[in-house]
Tab-separated table of C-alpha atoms and ligand atoms in Angstrom:
chain	number	residue	atom	x	y	z
A	107	MET	CA	0.530	7.939	23.058
A	108	GLU	CA	-0.612	7.776	26.684
A	109	THR	CA	-3.210	10.451	26.013
A	110	GLY	CA	-4.262	9.749	22.419
A	111	ARG	CA	-7.880	9.325	21.338
A	112	ALA	CA	-7.116	6.963	18.452
A	113	TRP	CA	-3.792	5.911	16.984
A	114	ILE	CA	-1.730	3.521	14.920
A	115	GLU	CA	1.131	1.473	16.291
A	116	ILE	CA	3.854	0.261	13.952
A	117	ASP	CA	5.711	-2.915	14.902
A	118	ARG	CA	9.331	-2.354	13.869
A	119	LYS	CA	10.234	-6.008	14.494
A	120	ALA	CA	7.416	-7.228	12.253
A	121	LEU	CA	8.588	-4.851	9.515
A	122	GLY	CA	12.144	-6.194	9.843
A	123	HIS	CA	10.830	-9.763	9.756
A	124	ASN	CA	8.874	-9.058	6.554
A	125	VAL	CA	11.889	-7.414	4.909
A	126	ALA	CA	13.970	-10.510	5.685
A	127	VAL	CA	11.307	-12.963	4.491
A	128	LEU	CA	10.677	-11.022	1.271
A	129	ARG	CA	14.400	-10.722	0.561
A	130	SER	CA	14.696	-14.497	0.915
A	131	LEU	CA	11.974	-14.935	-1.740
A	132	LEU	CA	13.419	-12.467	-4.238
A	133	PRO	CA	15.041	-13.714	-7.391
A	134	LYS	CA	18.833	-13.447	-7.483
A	135	GLY	CA	20.089	-9.880	-7.902
A	136	CYS	CA	16.657	-8.394	-7.224
A	137	GLU	CA	16.301	-5.694	-4.564
A	138	LEU	CA	13.296	-4.372	-2.669
A	139	MET	CA	11.694	-1.152	-3.895
A	140	PRO	CA	8.941	-0.799	-1.265
A	141	ALA	CA	5.760	1.080	-2.141
A	142	LEU	CA	5.416	4.013	0.269
A	143	LYS	CA	2.432	5.515	-1.556
A	144	ALA	CA	-0.725	6.577	0.292
A	145	ASN	CA	1.326	7.321	3.395
A	146	ALA	CA	2.873	3.838	3.224
A	147	TYR	CA	-0.579	2.218	3.132
A	148	GLY	CA	-1.538	4.283	6.164
A	149	HIS	CA	1.526	3.237	8.178
A	150	GLY	CA	3.282	6.614	7.925
A	151	ALA	CA	5.565	7.088	4.914
A	152	VAL	CA	8.494	8.905	6.558
A	153	LEU	CA	8.382	6.634	9.609
A	154	VAL	CA	8.464	3.478	7.479
A	155	GLY	CA	10.921	4.889	4.916
A	156	ARG	CA	13.453	5.780	7.597
A	157	GLU	CA	13.132	2.378	9.255
A	158	LEU	CA	13.642	0.695	5.884
A	159	ASN	CA	16.720	2.858	5.228
A	160	LYS	CA	18.164	1.464	8.484
A	161	MET	CA	17.473	-2.046	7.172
A	162	GLY	CA	19.515	-1.285	4.053
A	163	VAL	CA	16.635	-0.570	1.676
A	164	ARG	CA	17.824	1.939	-0.943
A	165	ALA	CA	14.897	2.306	-3.365
A	166	PHE	CA	11.245	3.269	-2.960
A	167	CYS	CA	8.210	4.000	-5.075
A	168	VAL	CA	5.384	6.478	-4.451
A	169	ALA	CA	2.282	7.515	-6.372
A	170	CYS	CA	2.893	11.243	-6.812
A	171	VAL	CA	5.492	13.975	-6.556
A	172	GLU	CA	4.154	15.332	-3.241
A	173	GLU	CA	4.763	11.947	-1.636
A	174	GLY	CA	8.333	11.955	-2.931
A	175	VAL	CA	8.947	15.463	-1.587
A	176	GLU	CA	7.551	14.440	1.810
A	177	LEU	CA	9.976	11.509	1.999
A	178	ARG	CA	12.957	13.695	1.104
A	179	LYS	CA	11.954	16.366	3.636
A	180	GLY	CA	11.706	13.566	6.205
A	181	GLY	CA	15.267	12.474	5.422
A	182	VAL	CA	14.576	9.279	3.454
A	183	GLU	CA	17.551	8.330	1.269
A	184	GLY	CA	17.950	6.312	-1.905
A	185	GLU	CA	16.139	6.209	-5.218
A	186	ILE	CA	12.511	7.395	-5.165
A	187	LEU	CA	10.388	6.527	-8.204
A	188	ILE	CA	7.083	8.322	-8.859
A	189	LEU	CA	4.707	5.752	-10.364
A	190	GLY	CA	2.033	8.207	-11.515
A	191	TYR	CA	1.517	11.464	-13.382
A	192	THR	CA	3.335	14.664	-12.448
A	193	HIS	CA	2.075	17.977	-13.901
A	194	PRO	CA	4.647	19.782	-16.092
A	195	LEU	CA	4.544	22.814	-13.766
A	196	GLN	CA	5.849	20.487	-11.042
A	197	PHE	CA	8.782	19.137	-13.090
A	198	PRO	CA	11.260	21.415	-11.252
A	199	LEU	CA	10.516	19.443	-8.064
A	200	LEU	CA	11.936	16.293	-9.670
A	201	GLU	CA	15.441	17.745	-9.842
A	202	GLN	CA	15.135	19.713	-6.639
A	203	TYR	CA	14.238	16.626	-4.591
A	204	ASP	CA	16.152	14.031	-6.630
A	205	LEU	CA	13.043	12.120	-7.714
A	206	CYS	CA	12.687	9.756	-10.632
A	207	GLN	CA	9.602	10.126	-12.858
A	208	THR	CA	7.666	7.400	-14.683
A	209	VAL	CA	7.139	7.972	-18.398
A	210	VAL	CA	3.410	7.176	-18.402
A	211	ASP	CA	3.167	7.115	-22.235
A	212	TYR	CA	4.691	8.563	-25.398
A	213	ALA	CA	2.828	11.882	-25.254
A	214	TYR	CA	4.058	12.366	-21.700
A	215	ALA	CA	7.658	11.591	-22.715
A	216	ARG	CA	7.436	14.507	-25.156
A	217	GLU	CA	6.250	16.806	-22.381
A	218	LEU	CA	9.208	15.748	-20.251
A	219	GLN	CA	11.551	16.300	-23.198
A	220	GLU	CA	10.102	19.749	-23.899
A	221	TYR	CA	10.647	20.810	-20.304
A	222	GLY	CA	14.224	21.409	-21.405
A	223	GLU	CA	16.099	20.152	-18.334
A	224	ARG	CA	17.449	16.656	-17.742
A	225	VAL	CA	15.050	14.398	-15.827
A	226	ALA	CA	15.661	10.923	-14.436
A	227	VAL	CA	12.978	8.471	-15.585
A	228	HIS	CA	11.813	4.894	-15.621
A	229	ILE	CA	9.851	4.072	-18.763
A	230	GLY	CA	6.464	2.558	-18.026
A	231	ILE	CA	5.652	-0.254	-20.447
A	232	ASP	CA	2.063	-1.438	-20.822
A	233	THR	CA	1.970	-5.190	-21.322
A	234	GLY	CA	-1.758	-5.690	-20.858
A	235	MET	CA	-3.093	-3.851	-17.827
A	236	HIS	CA	-3.849	-0.868	-20.082
A	237	ARG	CA	-3.461	1.665	-17.314
A	238	LEU	CA	-0.081	3.422	-17.503
A	239	GLY	CA	2.957	2.909	-19.704
A	240	GLU	CA	3.592	3.075	-23.443
A	241	ARG	CA	2.246	-0.030	-25.205
A	242	CYS	CA	4.852	-2.766	-25.589
A	243	GLU	CA	3.917	-3.224	-29.277
A	244	GLN	CA	4.961	0.383	-29.987
A	245	VAL	CA	8.657	-0.404	-30.292
A	246	ASP	CA	9.345	2.590	-32.548
A	247	ARG	CA	7.757	4.963	-30.071
A	248	LEU	CA	9.713	3.360	-27.212
A	249	CYS	CA	12.898	3.888	-29.224
A	250	GLN	CA	11.934	7.514	-29.781
A	251	ILE	CA	11.470	7.878	-26.016
A	252	CYS	CA	14.946	6.414	-25.468
A	253	ASP	CA	16.335	8.903	-28.020
A	254	MET	CA	15.001	11.945	-26.167
A	255	GLN	CA	18.077	13.818	-25.025
A	256	ASN	CA	16.609	15.226	-21.818
A	257	LEU	CA	15.453	11.871	-20.464
A	258	VAL	CA	18.013	10.091	-18.306
A	259	ILE	CA	16.775	6.505	-18.510
A	260	LYS	CA	17.339	4.788	-15.171
A	261	GLY	CA	15.053	1.866	-15.847
A	262	ALA	CA	11.866	0.471	-17.307
A	263	TYR	CA	9.021	-1.474	-15.781
A	264	THR	CA	5.642	-3.019	-16.281
A	265	HIS	CA	2.823	-3.885	-13.880
A	266	LEU	CA	1.107	-7.260	-13.659
A	267	CYS	CA	-2.671	-7.152	-13.184
A	268	VAL	CA	-3.670	-10.755	-12.414
A	269	ALA	CA	-0.550	-12.022	-10.637
A	270	ASP	CA	-2.597	-12.654	-7.468
A	271	SER	CA	-4.877	-15.162	-9.180
A	272	MET	CA	-4.313	-18.922	-9.230
A	273	ALA	CA	-6.715	-19.430	-12.170
A	274	GLU	CA	-4.978	-21.068	-15.124
A	275	ASN	CA	-5.929	-18.366	-17.642
A	276	ASP	CA	-4.659	-15.657	-15.272
A	277	ARG	CA	-1.370	-17.501	-14.804
A	278	ILE	CA	-1.055	-17.660	-18.579
A	279	TYR	CA	-1.854	-13.935	-18.866
A	280	THR	CA	0.846	-13.120	-16.295
A	281	ARG	CA	3.370	-15.210	-18.188
A	282	GLN	CA	2.425	-13.457	-21.437
A	283	GLN	CA	2.823	-10.040	-19.786
A	284	ALA	CA	6.299	-11.030	-18.577
A	285	GLU	CA	7.269	-12.410	-21.989
A	286	ALA	CA	6.085	-9.255	-23.732
A	287	PHE	CA	8.038	-7.159	-21.234
A	288	TYR	CA	11.306	-9.081	-21.597
A	289	HIS	CA	10.901	-9.221	-25.357
A	290	THR	CA	10.459	-5.432	-25.527
A	291	ILE	CA	13.435	-4.808	-23.240
A	292	GLY	CA	15.504	-7.204	-25.363
A	293	VAL	CA	14.640	-5.338	-28.562
A	294	LEU	CA	15.544	-1.978	-27.000
A	295	ARG	CA	18.822	-3.273	-25.606
A	296	ASN	CA	19.690	-4.934	-28.930
A	297	ARG	CA	19.260	-1.586	-30.599
A	298	GLY	CA	21.877	-0.229	-28.231
A	299	TYR	CA	19.739	1.577	-25.682
A	300	GLN	CA	20.937	1.467	-22.082
A	301	ILE	CA	18.205	0.437	-19.639
A	302	PRO	CA	20.020	-0.059	-16.353
A	303	ARG	CA	17.264	-1.552	-14.186
A	304	ILE	CA	14.048	-3.335	-15.080
A	305	HIS	CA	11.202	-4.485	-12.841
A	306	LEU	CA	7.771	-6.085	-12.974
A	307	LEU	CA	6.985	-7.766	-9.645
A	308	ALA	CA	4.737	-6.260	-6.960
A	309	SER	CA	3.700	-8.242	-3.848
A	310	SER	CA	1.724	-10.972	-5.572
A	311	GLY	CA	4.450	-11.248	-8.202
A	312	VAL	CA	7.077	-11.901	-5.515
A	313	LEU	CA	4.834	-14.381	-3.679
A	314	PHE	CA	3.500	-16.342	-6.642
A	315	HIS	CA	5.801	-15.678	-9.631
A	316	PRO	CA	9.308	-14.948	-8.266
A	317	GLU	CA	10.841	-16.735	-11.282
A	318	LEU	CA	9.834	-13.754	-13.423
A	319	GLY	CA	12.871	-11.922	-12.048
A	320	GLY	CA	13.813	-8.275	-12.414
A	321	ASP	CA	16.189	-5.890	-10.640
A	322	TYR	CA	13.603	-4.444	-8.262
A	323	ALA	CA	10.479	-5.768	-6.540
A	324	ARG	CA	7.892	-3.047	-5.836
A	325	VAL	CA	6.374	-4.612	-2.735
A	326	GLY	CA	3.560	-2.910	-0.869
A	327	ILE	CA	0.906	-4.995	0.814
A	328	ALA	CA	3.241	-7.946	1.505
A	329	LEU	CA	5.735	-5.697	3.261
A	330	TYR	CA	2.941	-4.562	5.577
A	331	GLY	CA	2.015	-8.184	6.271
A	332	ALA	CA	-1.569	-7.992	5.034
A	333	CYS	CA	-1.672	-10.734	2.376
A	334	GLY	CA	-3.382	-13.308	4.584
A	335	ASP	CA	-6.542	-13.323	2.459
A	336	MET	CA	-4.688	-14.031	-0.799
A	337	GLU	CA	-5.458	-17.452	-2.177
A	338	GLY	CA	-2.333	-19.613	-2.107
A	339	TYR	CA	-0.474	-17.248	0.221
A	340	ARG	CA	0.061	-19.774	2.986
A	341	GLN	CA	1.705	-22.247	0.619
A	342	ALA	CA	3.881	-19.567	-0.945
A	343	VAL	CA	5.370	-18.018	2.200
A	344	GLN	CA	7.130	-19.678	5.112
A	345	PRO	CA	7.525	-18.289	7.697
A	346	PRO	CA	4.399	-16.178	7.317
A	347	LEU	CA	4.628	-12.418	6.995
A	348	ARG	CA	3.609	-10.517	10.116
A	349	PRO	CA	1.143	-7.612	10.345
A	350	VAL	CA	2.997	-4.353	10.948
A	351	LEU	CA	0.103	-2.114	11.927
A	352	SER	CA	-2.296	-2.040	14.880
A	353	LEU	CA	-5.208	0.377	15.171
A	354	LYS	CA	-6.322	1.382	18.659
A	355	ALA	CA	-8.846	3.771	20.174
A	356	ARG	CA	-9.620	5.143	23.607
A	357	ILE	CA	-12.880	4.332	25.347
A	358	ALA	CA	-14.388	7.750	26.080
A	359	SER	CA	-17.418	6.611	28.072
A	360	VAL	CA	-19.226	3.496	29.270
A	361	ARG	CA	-23.027	3.615	29.551
A	362	GLU	CA	-25.823	1.306	30.669
A	363	LEU	CA	-29.038	0.955	28.645
A	364	GLN	CA	-32.398	-0.361	29.797
A	365	PRO	CA	-34.268	-2.894	27.654
A	366	GLY	CA	-36.081	-1.038	24.854
A	367	GLU	CA	-33.701	1.948	24.859
A	368	SER	CA	-31.888	2.798	21.640
A	369	ALA	CA	-28.588	4.452	20.772
A	370	GLY	CA	-26.845	6.433	18.064
A	371	TYR	CA	-27.972	8.043	14.803
A	372	GLY	CA	-31.261	6.676	13.534
A	373	LEU	CA	-31.580	4.897	16.885
A	374	ALA	CA	-30.271	1.959	14.897
A	375	TYR	CA	-29.103	0.070	17.985
A	376	VAL	CA	-31.841	-1.250	20.259
A	377	ALA	CA	-31.115	-2.867	23.647
A	378	GLU	CA	-33.215	-6.010	23.927
A	379	LYS	CA	-32.024	-6.692	27.471
A	380	PRO	CA	-30.006	-4.601	29.910
A	381	ALA	CA	-26.956	-3.623	27.876
A	382	ARG	CA	-23.635	-1.826	28.280
A	383	LEU	CA	-22.117	0.287	25.511
A	384	ALA	CA	-18.578	1.622	25.253
A	385	VAL	CA	-18.007	4.760	23.198
A	386	LEU	CA	-14.761	4.587	21.187
A	387	ALA	CA	-13.048	7.837	20.198
A	388	ILE	CA	-12.685	6.830	16.544
A	389	GLY	CA	-15.035	7.014	13.573
A	390	TYR	CA	-15.329	6.940	9.817
A	391	GLY	CA	-13.499	10.286	9.770
A	392	ASP	CA	-10.442	8.291	10.821
A	393	GLY	CA	-10.917	5.713	8.076
A	394	LEU	CA	-13.025	3.166	9.937
A	395	PRO	CA	-15.406	1.919	7.206
A	396	ARG	CA	-18.983	2.952	7.996
A	397	VAL	CA	-20.269	-0.295	6.469
A	398	LEU	CA	-18.993	-2.050	9.619
A	399	SER	CA	-21.978	-0.519	11.478
A	400	GLY	CA	-24.706	-2.610	13.073
A	401	GLY	CA	-22.548	-5.514	14.243
A	402	THR	CA	-20.908	-6.115	10.865
A	403	GLY	CA	-17.580	-5.276	12.478
A	404	GLU	CA	-16.096	-6.385	15.793
A	405	VAL	CA	-13.420	-4.793	17.957
A	406	LEU	CA	-11.436	-6.033	20.945
A	407	VAL	CA	-12.193	-4.736	24.416
A	408	GLY	CA	-10.590	-6.363	27.438
A	409	GLY	CA	-9.332	-9.139	25.140
A	410	ARG	CA	-12.899	-10.040	24.087
A	411	ARG	CA	-14.726	-9.420	20.828
A	412	ALA	CA	-17.353	-6.687	21.018
A	413	PRO	CA	-19.698	-5.974	18.080
A	414	ILE	CA	-20.059	-2.456	16.722
A	415	ALA	CA	-23.441	-1.147	17.920
A	416	GLY	CA	-25.605	0.987	15.645
A	417	ARG	CA	-24.168	3.419	13.144
A	418	ILE	CA	-20.511	4.426	13.150
A	419	CYS	CA	-20.258	8.223	13.516
A	420	MET	CA	-17.601	10.514	12.063
A	421	ASP	CA	-15.604	10.701	15.315
A	422	GLN	CA	-17.159	8.093	17.639
A	423	THR	CA	-18.190	4.462	17.505
A	424	LEU	CA	-20.447	2.591	19.911
A	425	VAL	CA	-19.614	-1.013	20.748
A	426	ASP	CA	-21.663	-3.498	22.745
A	427	VAL	CA	-19.613	-4.600	25.758
A	428	THR	CA	-22.494	-6.205	27.660
A	429	ASN	CA	-20.489	-9.460	27.762
A	430	VAL	CA	-17.185	-7.889	28.786
A	431	ASP	CA	-16.568	-7.316	32.489
A	432	GLY	CA	-14.813	-4.373	34.037
A	433	VAL	CA	-14.675	-1.997	31.069
A	434	GLN	CA	-13.613	1.497	32.202
A	435	PRO	CA	-13.495	4.871	30.471
A	436	GLY	CA	-9.887	5.461	29.397
A	437	ASP	CA	-9.348	1.791	28.505
A	438	VAL	CA	-7.948	0.988	25.082
A	439	ALA	CA	-9.889	-0.888	22.395
A	440	VAL	CA	-8.157	-2.627	19.490
A	441	LEU	CA	-9.732	-2.336	16.039
A	442	ILE	CA	-6.884	-3.987	14.118
A	443	GLY	CA	-4.372	-6.114	16.004
A	444	SER	CA	-4.226	-8.279	19.104
A	445	GLN	CA	-5.255	-7.920	22.716
A	446	GLU	CA	-4.770	-10.599	25.370
A	447	GLY	CA	-4.475	-13.379	22.798
A	448	GLU	CA	-7.502	-12.414	20.684
A	449	THR	CA	-6.888	-10.909	17.219
A	450	VAL	CA	-8.747	-8.943	14.583
A	451	THR	CA	-6.696	-8.804	11.380
A	452	VAL	CA	-7.031	-6.140	8.714
A	453	GLU	CA	-7.878	-8.990	6.349
A	454	GLU	CA	-10.885	-9.866	8.545
A	455	MET	CA	-11.971	-6.227	8.719
A	456	ALA	CA	-11.647	-5.899	4.940
A	457	THR	CA	-13.699	-9.030	4.303
A	458	ARG	CA	-16.428	-7.802	6.647
A	459	ALA	CA	-16.373	-4.420	4.898
A	460	GLY	CA	-16.510	-6.004	1.437
A	461	THR	CA	-13.124	-4.694	0.343
A	462	ILE	CA	-9.381	-5.459	0.415
A	463	PRO	CA	-6.817	-4.671	3.146
A	464	ASN	CA	-5.088	-2.184	0.808
A	465	GLU	CA	-8.164	0.062	0.813
A	466	ILE	CA	-8.710	-0.113	4.573
A	467	LEU	CA	-5.057	0.666	5.333
A	468	SER	CA	-4.585	3.435	2.778
A	469	ARG	CA	-7.661	5.277	4.048
A	470	LEU	CA	-6.595	5.384	7.696
A	471	GLY	CA	-6.746	9.082	8.403
A	472	GLY	CA	-4.196	11.760	9.023
A	473	ARG	CA	-5.928	12.524	12.330
A	474	LEU	CA	-4.531	9.312	13.797
A	475	GLY	CA	-1.264	9.492	15.692
A	476	ARG	CA	1.437	7.052	14.669
A	477	LYS	CA	4.128	5.526	16.821
B	107	PLP	C1	0.755	0.041	-5.735
B	107	PLP	C2	1.722	-0.489	-6.735
B	107	PLP	C3	2.639	-1.469	-6.346
B	107	PLP	C4	2.607	-2.164	-5.002
B	107	PLP	O1	1.543	-3.096	-5.036
B	107	PLP	P1	1.321	-4.210	-3.913
B	107	PLP	O2	0.342	-5.126	-4.529
B	107	PLP	O3	0.779	-3.520	-2.712
B	107	PLP	O4	2.629	-4.846	-3.643
B	107	PLP	C5	3.595	-1.840	-7.276
B	107	PLP	N1	3.628	-1.290	-8.514
B	107	PLP	C6	2.742	-0.374	-8.918
B	107	PLP	C7	2.837	0.187	-10.291
B	107	PLP	C8	1.743	0.051	-8.040
B	107	PLP	O5	0.853	0.948	-8.458
């Protein structure tokens, strides 16, 4: 990456650390099923999947069939569960690439059945998020799904929607979701249906409700070490999870401005005194949120914080380095990560941008190199 304009660096040691910490938190018998969707939250799905394979991880989840195919083509091994909808015309890919499909509701189960070939599935069970999964109250329909001859039932799962909240009513809701899930699974198993593996915990579930159990934990954001803004996180996890990703960009040019001169689109930046701007070779086209314009965001240059100056462009970003000595074209700026002891976390960037780390990370663009 000696020549790159803007790139992502993945810290293999931090990833290994997070795998070990999360495994230590998992309930007995529960295994990691990392979420590699959205290009592994921007980290690079094949890169991360292969590293996790080396660490003994044997199950993954993705959002869509294309993501599953990409992992297989990249040599990732183990179970791969598609969490979302796959179009019936794409069903042949499931067998071809050994992918496991979520049954997103009863109507969808019938489409899978009518396809006519055997397909491996996990049954989605809706316990109160009301997004995907057949409703847990619909026991007869769930039994009918289990009776469908072409569905090879590998497991069943639900998703918790307020597991990250410490509020008492949210904790009660989470407990009720878990009870409804286990009750439903119990009924199905009592009626003689085989459901080999069940799961309900994502990151916040593992951190705050590990007692809820399950055979898999579908961890995403925690694996990438970006939970630092979650209320209660610091109490829940010792040692802390470590950020896996850094985002860096090349300084293309350094320029001096006279007092009263302006810079960038809309001339939104105005030099009040003699000023120095560095032009970073990264922009909103790479996933840098444009709302960080006008000093809302800060980046690291020469180990010092430098505010973003004026409006972020598609491919370039101006930063004010008036207070940083010795900045040269070709130097590297850090947008997420550490430099000479100073740090900007993705949690900080997300807060400044009015969003969550998951959104920032998953939108980091394909134009960025990854190493
Ligand atoms: C994205 C997703 C996950 C992972 O969520 P994190 O909060 O990042 O751990 C788990 N399960 C489902 C169904 C998801 O959609």
